[in-house]
Amino acid sequence: MDTATDTLFRALADPTRRAVYERLCRQGEQNVRALTDQAGVSQPAVSKHLAILKEAGLVTERRAGRQTHYSAQPAALNPLMDWLRYYSAFWPDRFDRLDDLLQRMDQ
């Protein structure tokens, strides 16, 4: 796996980061305060999570005065989708072989 994909998986491995990312996807651009109000963790913790999401390319930031607004970048999930698509090709054959084995065991 390449470094960009590793970074993406690490960013999404944390449930708080996934929740922040999902919120941005569903509700659109938000500032840190709005995200903190809904996250159940401190503002510094939300800022750390946003920095990791930004490093993975999952969010972008826009400054407006003293506030920073974050937006989800769903296209950044493309390497994850490619990875899943590649490995999903292995499952049908394995399920067929498991089905064959189970049928032989029943006989």
Coordinates of N, CA and C in Angstrom, one line a residue:
M1 N 0.8 -1.2 0.0 CA 0.0 0.0 0.0 C 0.9 1.2 0.0
D2 N 0.5 2.2 -0.7 CA 1.3 3.4 -0.8 C 1.1 4.3 0.4
T3 N 1.9 5.3 0.6 CA 1.8 6.2 1.7 C 0.5 7.0 1.8
A4 N 0.0 7.5 0.7 CA -1.2 8.2 0.7 C -2.4 7.4 1.1
T5 N -2.4 6.1 0.7 CA -3.5 5.2 1.1 C -3.3 4.9 2.6
D6 N -2.1 4.7 3.1 CA -1.9 4.5 4.5 C -2.4 5.7 5.3
T7 N -2.1 6.9 4.9 CA -2.5 8.1 5.6 C -4.0 8.1 5.6
L8 N -4.7 7.8 4.5 CA -6.1 7.8 4.5 C -6.7 6.8 5.5
F9 N -6.2 5.6 5.5 CA -6.7 4.5 6.4 C -6.5 5.0 7.9
R10 N -5.3 5.5 8.2 CA -5.0 6.0 9.5 C -6.0 7.1 9.9
A11 N -6.3 8.0 9.0 CA -7.2 9.1 9.3 C -8.6 8.6 9.6
L12 N -9.0 7.6 8.9 CA -10.4 7.1 9.1 C -10.5 6.1 10.2
A13 N -9.4 5.6 10.7 CA -9.4 4.6 11.8 C -10.0 5.1 13.1
D14 N -9.9 6.4 13.3 CA -10.4 7.0 14.6 C -11.9 7.3 14.5
P15 N -12.7 6.8 15.4 CA -14.2 7.0 15.3 C -14.6 8.5 15.4
T16 N -13.8 9.3 16.2 CA -14.1 10.7 16.3 C -13.9 11.4 15.0
R17 N -12.8 11.1 14.3 CA -12.5 11.7 13.0 C -13.5 11.2 12.0
R18 N -13.9 10.0 12.0 CA -15.0 9.5 11.1 C -16.2 10.3 11.3
A19 N -16.6 10.5 12.6 CA -17.8 11.3 12.9 C -17.7 12.7 12.4
V20 N -16.6 13.4 12.6 CA -16.4 14.7 12.1 C -16.5 14.8 10.6
Y21 N -15.8 13.8 9.9 CA -15.9 13.8 8.4 C -17.3 13.5 7.9
E22 N -18.0 12.6 8.6 CA -19.4 12.3 8.2 C -20.3 13.5 8.4
R23 N -20.0 14.2 9.5 CA -20.8 15.5 9.7 C -20.6 16.5 8.6
L24 N -19.3 16.7 8.2 CA -19.0 17.6 7.2 C -19.6 17.2 5.8
C25 N -19.7 15.9 5.6 CA -20.3 15.4 4.4 C -21.8 15.6 4.4
R26 N -22.4 15.4 5.5 CA -23.9 15.5 5.6 C -24.3 16.9 5.7
Q27 N -23.6 17.7 6.5 CA -24.1 19.1 6.8 C -23.4 20.2 6.0
G28 N -22.3 19.9 5.3 CA -21.6 20.9 4.6 C -20.6 21.6 5.4
E29 N -20.1 22.7 4.9 CA -19.0 23.4 5.5 C -19.4 23.9 7.0
Q30 N -18.4 23.7 7.9 CA -18.6 24.2 9.3 C -17.3 24.7 9.8
N31 N -17.5 25.6 10.8 CA -16.3 26.0 11.5 C -16.0 25.1 12.7
V32 N -14.8 25.3 13.3 CA -14.3 24.5 14.4 C -15.3 24.5 15.6
R33 N -15.9 25.7 15.9 CA -16.8 25.8 17.0 C -18.0 24.9 16.8
A34 N -18.6 24.9 15.6 CA -19.8 24.1 15.3 C -19.4 22.6 15.4
L35 N -18.3 22.3 14.9 CA -17.9 20.9 15.0 C -17.6 20.5 16.4
T36 N -17.0 21.3 17.2 CA -16.7 21.0 18.6 C -18.0 20.9 19.4
D37 N -19.0 21.7 19.2 CA -20.3 21.6 19.9 C -21.0 20.3 19.7
Q38 N -20.7 19.6 18.6 CA -21.4 18.3 18.3 C -20.4 17.1 18.5
A39 N -19.2 17.4 18.7 CA -18.2 16.3 18.8 C -18.1 15.6 20.2
G40 N -18.4 16.3 21.2 CA -18.3 15.7 22.5 C -16.8 15.7 23.0
V41 N -15.9 16.4 22.4 CA -14.5 16.5 22.8 C -14.1 17.9 22.7
S42 N -13.0 18.3 23.3 CA -12.5 19.6 23.4 C -12.2 20.2 22.0
Q43 N -12.2 21.6 22.0 CA -11.8 22.2 20.7 C -10.4 21.9 20.3
P44 N -9.4 21.8 21.2 CA -8.0 21.4 20.7 C -8.0 20.0 20.1
A45 N -8.9 19.1 20.7 CA -8.9 17.7 20.2 C -9.6 17.7 18.8
V46 N -10.6 18.5 18.6 CA -11.2 18.6 17.3 C -10.2 19.2 16.3
S47 N -9.5 20.2 16.7 CA -8.5 20.8 15.8 C -7.4 19.8 15.4
K48 N -7.0 19.0 16.3 CA -6.0 17.9 16.0 C -6.6 16.9 15.0
H49 N -7.9 16.5 15.2 CA -8.5 15.6 14.3 C -8.6 16.2 12.9
L50 N -9.0 17.5 12.9 CA -9.1 18.2 11.6 C -7.8 18.2 10.9
A51 N -6.7 18.4 11.6 CA -5.4 18.5 11.0 C -5.0 17.2 10.3
I52 N -5.4 16.1 11.0 CA -5.1 14.7 10.4 C -6.0 14.5 9.2
L53 N -7.3 14.9 9.3 CA -8.1 14.8 8.1 C -7.6 15.6 7.0
K54 N -7.1 16.8 7.3 CA -6.6 17.7 6.2 C -5.3 17.1 5.6
E55 N -4.4 16.5 6.4 CA -3.2 15.8 5.9 C -3.6 14.7 5.0
A56 N -4.7 14.0 5.2 CA -5.1 12.9 4.4 C -5.9 13.4 3.2
G57 N -6.1 14.7 3.1 CA -6.8 15.2 1.9 C -8.3 15.1 2.0
L58 N -8.8 14.7 3.2 CA -10.3 14.5 3.4 C -11.0 15.8 3.6
V59 N -10.3 16.8 4.1 CA -11.0 18.1 4.3 C -10.1 19.2 3.8
T60 N -10.7 20.3 3.5 CA -10.0 21.5 3.1 C -10.5 22.6 4.1
E61 N -9.7 23.6 4.2 CA -10.0 24.7 5.1 C -10.1 26.0 4.3
R62 N -11.0 26.9 4.9 CA -11.1 28.3 4.3 C -11.2 29.2 5.4
R63 N -10.3 30.2 5.4 CA -10.3 31.2 6.4 C -11.2 32.4 6.1
A64 N -12.0 32.8 7.1 CA -12.9 33.9 7.0 C -12.7 34.8 8.2
G65 N -11.9 35.8 8.2 CA -11.6 36.6 9.4 C -10.9 35.7 10.4
R66 N -11.4 35.6 11.6 CA -10.8 34.9 12.6 C -11.2 33.4 12.7
Q67 N -12.1 33.0 11.8 CA -12.6 31.7 11.8 C -12.1 30.9 10.6
T68 N -12.0 29.6 10.9 CA -11.6 28.6 9.8 C -12.8 27.7 9.6
H69 N -13.2 27.6 8.4 CA -14.3 26.7 8.0 C -13.7 25.5 7.3
Y70 N -14.3 24.4 7.6 CA -13.8 23.1 7.0 C -14.9 22.5 6.1
S71 N -14.4 21.9 5.0 CA -15.3 21.2 4.0 C -14.8 19.8 3.8
A72 N -15.7 18.9 3.6 CA -15.3 17.5 3.2 C -14.9 17.4 1.8
Q73 N -14.0 16.6 1.5 CA -13.5 16.3 0.1 C -13.8 14.9 -0.2
P74 N -15.0 14.5 -0.6 CA -15.3 13.1 -0.8 C -14.4 12.4 -1.9
A75 N -13.9 13.1 -2.8 CA -13.0 12.5 -3.9 C -11.8 12.0 -3.3
A76 N -11.4 12.4 -2.1 CA -10.2 11.9 -1.4 C -10.4 10.4 -1.0
L77 N -11.6 9.9 -1.0 CA -11.9 8.5 -0.7 C -11.6 7.6 -1.8
N78 N -11.3 8.1 -3.0 CA -11.1 7.3 -4.2 C -10.0 6.2 -4.0
P79 N -8.9 6.5 -3.4 CA -7.9 5.4 -3.1 C -8.5 4.3 -2.3
L80 N -9.3 4.6 -1.3 CA -10.0 3.6 -0.5 C -11.0 2.8 -1.3
M81 N -11.7 3.4 -2.2 CA -12.7 2.7 -3.0 C -11.9 1.8 -4.0
D82 N -10.8 2.3 -4.5 CA -10.0 1.4 -5.4 C -9.5 0.2 -4.7
W83 N -9.0 0.4 -3.5 CA -8.5 -0.7 -2.7 C -9.6 -1.7 -2.4
L84 N -10.8 -1.3 -2.0 CA -11.9 -2.2 -1.7 C -12.4 -2.9 -3.0
R85 N -12.4 -2.2 -4.1 CA -12.8 -2.8 -5.4 C -11.8 -3.9 -5.8
Y86 N -10.5 -3.7 -5.6 CA -9.5 -4.7 -5.9 C -9.7 -5.9 -5.1
Y87 N -9.9 -5.8 -3.8 CA -10.0 -6.9 -2.9 C -11.4 -7.6 -2.9
S88 N -12.4 -6.9 -3.3 CA -13.7 -7.5 -3.4 C -13.8 -8.5 -4.5
A89 N -12.8 -8.5 -5.4 CA -12.8 -9.5 -6.5 C -12.5 -10.9 -5.9
F90 N -11.8 -11.0 -4.8 CA -11.4 -12.3 -4.2 C -12.6 -13.0 -3.5
W91 N -13.6 -12.2 -3.0 CA -14.6 -12.8 -2.2 C -15.6 -13.8 -2.9
P92 N -16.1 -13.5 -4.1 CA -17.0 -14.4 -4.7 C -16.5 -15.8 -4.8
D93 N -15.2 -16.0 -5.2 CA -14.6 -17.3 -5.4 C -14.5 -18.0 -4.0
R94 N -14.1 -17.2 -3.0 CA -14.0 -17.8 -1.7 C -15.3 -18.3 -1.1
F95 N -16.3 -17.5 -1.3 CA -17.7 -17.9 -0.9 C -18.2 -19.1 -1.6
D96 N -17.9 -19.2 -2.9 CA -18.2 -20.4 -3.7 C -17.6 -21.6 -3.1
R97 N -16.3 -21.5 -2.8 CA -15.5 -22.6 -2.3 C -16.1 -23.0 -0.9
L98 N -16.4 -22.0 -0.1 CA -17.0 -22.3 1.2 C -18.3 -23.0 1.1
D99 N -19.1 -22.5 0.2 CA -20.4 -23.1 -0.1 C -20.2 -24.6 -0.5
D100 N -19.3 -24.9 -1.4 CA -19.0 -26.2 -1.8 C -18.6 -27.1 -0.6
L101 N -17.7 -26.5 0.2 CA -17.2 -27.3 1.4 C -18.4 -27.6 2.4
L102 N -19.3 -26.6 2.6 CA -20.4 -26.8 3.5 C -21.4 -27.9 2.9
Q103 N -21.5 -27.9 1.6 CA -22.4 -28.9 1.0 C -21.8 -30.3 1.2
R104 N -20.5 -30.4 1.0 CA -19.8 -31.7 1.1 C -19.9 -32.2 2.6
M105 N -19.9 -31.2 3.5 CA -19.9 -31.6 4.9 C -21.3 -32.1 5.3
D106 N -22.4 -31.5 4.6 CA -23.7 -31.9 4.9 C -24.0 -33.3 4.4
Q107 N -23.3 -33.8 3.4 CA -23.6 -35.1 2.8 C -23.1 -36.3 3.7

